[in-house]
GROMACS .gro file of C-alpha atoms in nm:
model
  281
    1MET     CA    1  10.240   6.798  13.097
    2PRO     CA    2  10.133   6.685  12.753
    3GLY     CA    3  10.387   6.485  12.571
    4ASN     CA    4  10.594   6.420  12.885
    5SER     CA    5  10.549   6.125  13.117
    6GLY     CA    6  10.718   6.295  13.416
    7ASN     CA    7  10.672   6.623  13.596
    8LYS     CA    8  10.976   6.784  13.435
    9PRO     CA    9  10.910   6.945  13.095
   10PRO     CA   10  11.136   6.844  12.805
   11ALA     CA   11  11.430   7.078  12.737
   12TRP     CA   12  11.288   7.204  12.407
   13LEU     CA   13  10.974   7.331  12.585
   14TRP     CA   14  11.145   7.547  12.846
   15PRO     CA   15  11.194   7.861  12.631
   16ASN     CA   16  10.822   7.861  12.555
   17LEU     CA   17  10.716   7.795  12.913
   18LEU     CA   18  10.936   8.080  13.036
   19GLY     CA   19  10.822   8.311  12.756
   20LEU     CA   20  11.173   8.357  12.617
   21ASP     CA   21  11.087   8.277  12.257
   22ALA     CA   22  10.884   8.593  12.192
   23PRO     CA   23  11.160   8.833  12.309
   24ALA     CA   24  11.420   8.644  12.107
   25VAL     CA   25  11.208   8.672  11.793
   26ALA     CA   26  11.138   9.042  11.853
   27VAL     CA   27  11.503   9.133  11.903
   28SER     CA   28  11.614   8.937  11.596
   29TRP     CA   29  11.370   9.130  11.376
   30GLN     CA   30  11.461   9.461  11.539
   31VAL     CA   31  11.828   9.401  11.461
   32LEU     CA   32  11.748   9.299  11.103
   33PHE     CA   33  11.536   9.609  11.039
   34SER     CA   34  11.793   9.841  11.199
   35CYS     CA   35  12.071   9.695  10.982
   36SER     CA   36  11.858   9.704  10.667
   37PHE     CA   37  11.760  10.070  10.710
   38ASP     CA   38  12.087  10.196  10.864
   39ALA     CA   39  11.924  10.298  11.192
   40ASP     CA   40  12.165  10.431  11.452
   41PHE     CA   41  12.054  10.373  11.810
   42PRO     CA   42  12.210  10.240  12.132
   43ALA     CA   43  12.243   9.862  12.151
   44VAL     CA   44  12.069   9.877  12.489
   45LEU     CA   45  11.743   9.931  12.298
   46HIS     CA   46  11.761   9.564  12.200
   47LEU     CA   47  11.764   9.472  12.569
   48ILE     CA   48  11.478   9.715  12.637
   49LEU     CA   49  11.268   9.558  12.361
   50GLY     CA   50  11.343   9.207  12.483
   51LEU     CA   51  11.250   9.294  12.841
   52SER     CA   52  10.938   9.480  12.727
   53VAL     CA   53  10.813   9.185  12.523
   54TRP     CA   54  10.895   8.939  12.802
   55CYS     CA   55  10.712   9.151  13.061
   56ILE     CA   56  10.406   9.186  12.837
   57TYR     CA   57  10.388   8.813  12.763
   58LEU     CA   58  10.448   8.717  13.126
   59ALA     CA   59  10.184   8.961  13.253
   60ASP     CA   60   9.942   8.824  12.995
   61ARG     CA   61  10.002   8.468  13.112
   62LEU     CA   62   9.966   8.559  13.478
   63CYS     CA   63   9.635   8.731  13.404
   64ASP     CA   64   9.518   8.435  13.196
   65SER     CA   65   9.603   8.192  13.475
   66VAL     CA   66   9.382   8.393  13.712
   67ARG     CA   67   9.098   8.431  13.460
   68ALA     CA   68   9.104   8.063  13.367
   69GLY     CA   69   9.068   7.952  13.728
   70GLU     CA   70   9.036   7.576  13.745
   71THR     CA   71   8.903   7.545  13.391
   72ALA     CA   72   8.963   7.202  13.243
   73GLY     CA   73   9.172   7.177  12.928
   74VAL     CA   74   9.418   7.459  12.999
   75THR     CA   75   9.749   7.452  12.813
   76ASP     CA   76  10.074   7.323  12.959
   77ARG     CA   77  10.197   7.683  12.942
   78LEU     CA   78   9.912   7.799  13.163
   79MET     CA   79   9.957   7.509  13.406
   80PHE     CA   80  10.326   7.599  13.440
   81THR     CA   81  10.235   7.963  13.508
   82ARG     CA   82   9.979   7.862  13.769
   83ARG     CA   83  10.221   7.631  13.949
   84ASN     CA   84  10.495   7.896  13.955
   85PHE     CA   85  10.272   8.203  13.989
   86LYS     CA   86  10.453   8.367  14.282
   87ALA     CA   87  10.803   8.321  14.138
   88LEU     CA   88  10.695   8.448  13.797
   89ALA     CA   89  10.516   8.748  13.950
   90ILE     CA   90  10.832   8.842  14.142
   91ALA     CA   91  11.041   8.800  13.826
   92LEU     CA   92  10.797   9.023  13.639
   93ALA     CA   93  10.820   9.295  13.904
   94PHE     CA   94  11.201   9.297  13.896
   95ALA     CA   95  11.217   9.285  13.515
   96ALA     CA   96  10.961   9.564  13.477
   97GLY     CA   97  11.142   9.781  13.730
   98ALA     CA   98  11.479   9.728  13.563
   99ASN     CA   99  11.329   9.797  13.223
  100LEU     CA  100  11.174  10.123  13.338
  101LEU     CA  101  11.515  10.237  13.462
  102LEU     CA  102  11.673  10.146  13.129
  103ILE     CA  103  11.398  10.330  12.941
  104ALA     CA  104  11.440  10.642  13.155
  105ARG     CA  105  11.817  10.649  13.104
  106HIS     CA  106  11.870  10.527  12.750
  107VAL     CA  107  11.567  10.580  12.524
  108PRO     CA  108  11.635  10.865  12.276
  109GLY     CA  109  11.396  11.159  12.288
  110LYS     CA  110  11.279  11.099  11.932
  111LEU     CA  111  11.157  10.753  12.033
  112ILE     CA  112  10.943  10.867  12.327
  113VAL     CA  113  10.631  10.967  12.130
  114PRO     CA  114  10.631  10.656  11.902
  115GLY     CA  115  10.688  10.442  12.211
  116LEU     CA  116  10.399  10.600  12.399
  117LEU     CA  117  10.170  10.561  12.097
  118THR     CA  118  10.261  10.193  12.067
  119ALA     CA  119  10.205  10.144  12.441
  120THR     CA  120   9.864  10.312  12.410
  121LEU     CA  121   9.763  10.083  12.123
  122LEU     CA  122   9.881   9.782  12.323
  123ALA     CA  123   9.682   9.894  12.627
  124ALA     CA  124   9.372   9.937  12.409
  125TYR     CA  125   9.421   9.585  12.269
  126TYR     CA  126   9.436   9.429  12.615
  127LEU     CA  127   9.144   9.637  12.737
  128LEU     CA  128   8.933   9.504  12.451
  129ARG     CA  129   9.051   9.151  12.510
  130PHE     CA  130   8.985   9.145  12.883
  131MET     CA  131   8.648   9.310  12.831
  132ASN     CA  132   8.580   9.032  12.579
  133GLY     CA  133   8.527   9.285  12.300
  134ALA     CA  134   8.340   9.043  12.076
  135ARG     CA  135   8.215   9.309  11.837
  136PHE     CA  136   8.557   9.453  11.769
  137THR     CA  137   8.740   9.122  11.739
  138ALA     CA  138   8.466   8.999  11.507
  139VAL     CA  139   8.582   9.269  11.263
  140ILE     CA  140   8.957   9.237  11.329
  141PRO     CA  141   9.055   8.901  11.485
  142ARG     CA  142   9.271   8.927  11.795
  143GLU     CA  143   9.546   8.728  11.622
  144ILE     CA  144   9.584   8.994  11.353
  145LEU     CA  145   9.583   9.273  11.611
  146CYS     CA  146   9.844   9.090  11.816
  147GLY     CA  147  10.065   9.017  11.515
  148MET     CA  148  10.053   9.373  11.385
  149LEU     CA  149  10.122   9.528  11.728
  150TYR     CA  150  10.411   9.286  11.778
  151ALA     CA  151  10.560   9.387  11.443
  152LEU     CA  152  10.512   9.755  11.525
  153GLY     CA  153  10.704   9.712  11.847
  154CYS     CA  154  10.989   9.551  11.653
  155VAL     CA  155  11.029   9.838  11.406
  156ILE     CA  156  10.950  10.165  11.588
  157ALA     CA  157  11.311  10.219  11.698
  158THR     CA  158  11.431  10.181  11.340
  159ASN     CA  159  11.164  10.419  11.213
  160ALA     CA  160  11.260  10.683  11.471
  161CYS     CA  161  11.638  10.651  11.439
  162ALA     CA  162  11.696  10.578  11.069
  163PRO     CA  163  11.832  10.854  10.841
  164SER     CA  164  11.573  11.109  10.733
  165GLY     CA  165  11.374  10.994  10.430
  166SER     CA  166  11.484  10.630  10.447
  167THR     CA  167  11.170  10.492  10.613
  168GLY     CA  168  10.896  10.574  10.367
  169ALA     CA  169  10.657  10.337  10.193
  170PRO     CA  170  10.914  10.054  10.148
  171PHE     CA  171  10.983  10.052  10.522
  172TRP     CA  172  10.617  10.032  10.618
  173PHE     CA  173  10.543   9.765  10.358
  174ALA     CA  174  10.830   9.558  10.497
  175ALA     CA  175  10.686   9.610  10.847
  176PHE     CA  176  10.344   9.506  10.714
  177LEU     CA  177  10.492   9.183  10.577
  178LEU     CA  178  10.641   9.116  10.920
  179GLY     CA  179  10.302   9.183  11.077
  180LEU     CA  180  10.139   8.935  10.841
  181VAL     CA  181  10.380   8.653  10.922
  182CYS     CA  182  10.347   8.726  11.296
  183SER     CA  183   9.967   8.720  11.258
  184ALA     CA  184   9.990   8.386  11.076
  185ASN     CA  185  10.193   8.249  11.367
  186CYS     CA  186   9.924   8.364  11.613
  187MET     CA  187   9.644   8.216  11.400
  188LEU     CA  188   9.810   7.876  11.378
  189ILE     CA  189   9.868   7.863  11.753
  190SER     CA  190   9.501   7.956  11.807
  191LEU     CA  191   9.400   7.670  11.578
  192TRP     CA  192   9.610   7.422  11.769
  193GLU     CA  193   9.478   7.548  12.105
  194HIS     CA  194   9.113   7.601  12.010
  195ARG     CA  195   8.988   7.341  12.258
  196GLU     CA  196   9.155   7.522  12.545
  197ASP     CA  197   9.016   7.856  12.423
  198LEU     CA  198   8.667   7.709  12.407
  199ALA     CA  199   8.698   7.568  12.759
  200ALA     CA  200   8.813   7.907  12.889
  201CYS     CA  201   8.549   8.096  12.684
  202ASP     CA  202   8.835   8.289  12.523
  203ARG     CA  203   8.735   8.419  12.181
  204SER     CA  204   8.982   8.340  11.901
  205ILE     CA  205   8.974   8.308  11.525
  206ALA     CA  206   8.961   7.930  11.564
  207THR     CA  207   8.658   7.937  11.795
  208THR     CA  208   8.463   8.180  11.576
  209HIS     CA  209   8.573   8.040  11.237
  210PRO     CA  210   8.633   7.666  11.289
  211ARG     CA  211   8.678   7.602  10.915
  212ILE     CA  212   8.942   7.866  10.854
  213LEU     CA  213   9.236   7.623  10.829
  214GLY     CA  214   9.232   7.616  10.449
  215THR     CA  215   9.221   7.995  10.429
  216ILE     CA  216   9.519   8.031  10.661
  217ALA     CA  217   9.716   7.770  10.467
  218ALA     CA  218   9.651   7.955  10.141
  219ALA     CA  219   9.738   8.290  10.301
  220VAL     CA  220  10.070   8.160  10.435
  221SER     CA  221  10.160   8.019  10.093
  222SER     CA  222  10.067   8.349   9.928
  223LEU     CA  223  10.277   8.543  10.178
  224THR     CA  224  10.581   8.338  10.077
  225VAL     CA  225  10.530   8.431   9.711
  226ILE     CA  226  10.453   8.799   9.782
  227SER     CA  227  10.763   8.838   9.999
  228LEU     CA  228  10.986   8.688   9.732
  229ALA     CA  229  10.825   8.907   9.466
  230ALA     CA  230  10.895   9.216   9.677
  231THR     CA  231  11.269   9.143   9.697
  232PRO     CA  232  11.366   9.386   9.414
  233PHE     CA  233  11.185   9.673   9.588
  234LEU     CA  234  11.256   9.614   9.959
  235PRO     CA  235  11.563   9.516  10.163
  236TRP     CA  236  11.625   9.164  10.040
  237ARG     CA  237  11.718   9.019  10.379
  238ILE     CA  238  11.382   9.121  10.523
  239CYS     CA  239  11.190   8.979  10.227
  240ILE     CA  240  11.379   8.649  10.234
  241SER     CA  241  11.338   8.622  10.612
  242VAL     CA  242  10.961   8.674  10.588
  243ALA     CA  243  10.938   8.428  10.299
  244LEU     CA  244  11.138   8.163  10.488
  245SER     CA  245  10.927   8.212  10.800
  246ALA     CA  246  10.604   8.179  10.603
  247LEU     CA  247  10.736   7.871  10.425
  248ALA     CA  248  10.839   7.716  10.757
  249LEU     CA  249  10.491   7.780  10.900
  250ARG     CA  250  10.339   7.612  10.594
  251VAL     CA  251  10.562   7.306  10.638
  252ILE     CA  252  10.473   7.286  11.009
  253LEU     CA  253  10.105   7.311  10.919
  254ASN     CA  254  10.144   7.013  10.687
  255ARG     CA  255  10.281   6.811  10.981
  256GLU     CA  256  10.025   6.921  11.240
  257THR     CA  257   9.858   6.581  11.275
  258ARG     CA  258  10.191   6.411  11.349
  259LEU     CA  259  10.317   6.633  11.628
  260PRO     CA  260  10.188   6.722  11.979
  261THR     CA  261  10.050   7.072  12.027
  262PRO     CA  262  10.336   7.196  12.251
  263MET     CA  263  10.591   7.102  11.986
  264LEU     CA  264  10.384   7.265  11.711
  265ARG     CA  265  10.375   7.585  11.915
  266VAL     CA  266  10.751   7.579  11.975
  267LEU     CA  267  10.822   7.515  11.608
  268ALA     CA  268  10.584   7.793  11.499
  269ASP     CA  269  10.774   8.041  11.716
  270ALA     CA  270  11.111   7.907  11.602
  271ALA     CA  271  10.997   7.962  11.242
  272LEU     CA  272  11.011   8.338  11.308
  273LEU     CA  273  11.381   8.331  11.396
  274THR     CA  274  11.488   8.339  11.030
  275PRO     CA  275  11.665   8.679  11.067
  276LEU     CA  276  11.937   8.492  11.256
  277ALA     CA  277  12.046   8.340  10.924
  278PHE     CA  278  12.150   8.688  10.809
  279LEU     CA  279  12.278   8.822  11.141
  280TRP     CA  280  12.508   8.536  11.229
  281GLY     CA  281  12.861   8.662  11.262
   0.00000   0.00000   0.00000
């Protein structure tokens, strides 16, 4: 694998190869939003979200490994999935089954409709992606769609279970800020993996707009400022977390020529774990 002389991946790469980083990020933001807006829901919903995100990401990778075939230039993540396809498929089946049981037993009734709507939007996103919906993604890049859907999944439980009247415009603007920083994360990873996307004929913002680096850098810097400016009007822990994540992404972007792509990807995901600074203890 890139950046490793042997067959065994370095320890810091394992969470990314196994797809554990995305669930960890999602749960950390779900906890932060629920605390910030006084949402009251069973703690098992954190496990349900984590399993849901892990199943979605793992299914996506398994599908990508089939679609890519023997294409040259695939990522280390995809090579790992291909080599361990059977074991990962079995793990996905067990995790999905367990998650469905948890959903059936523990999801509050008021979360069923928002959950189904989010699942429908997610299904539409993947349908467009696998059909190579070039026209649609030319209007809204897949990275923005992915980031916004990811953020929506993190906050729907809080929106459904928070006290009446507490999740108005401030809540949705905070969720929008989270969606922006998640979208920035997706865009940067697409930039760093644009060669692999080109080889696999997978449309991304980097393959369609090869000179967008400067725009993304400016957007990430602006997001830091906007999040800090919103602190007096929104829950301060959310604003500071978004600002710190955006700032971390900007710092990583400044170091992109000095680090291998797998490490850049791991750092970009770790940059979204800033809620842990406010949830510790």
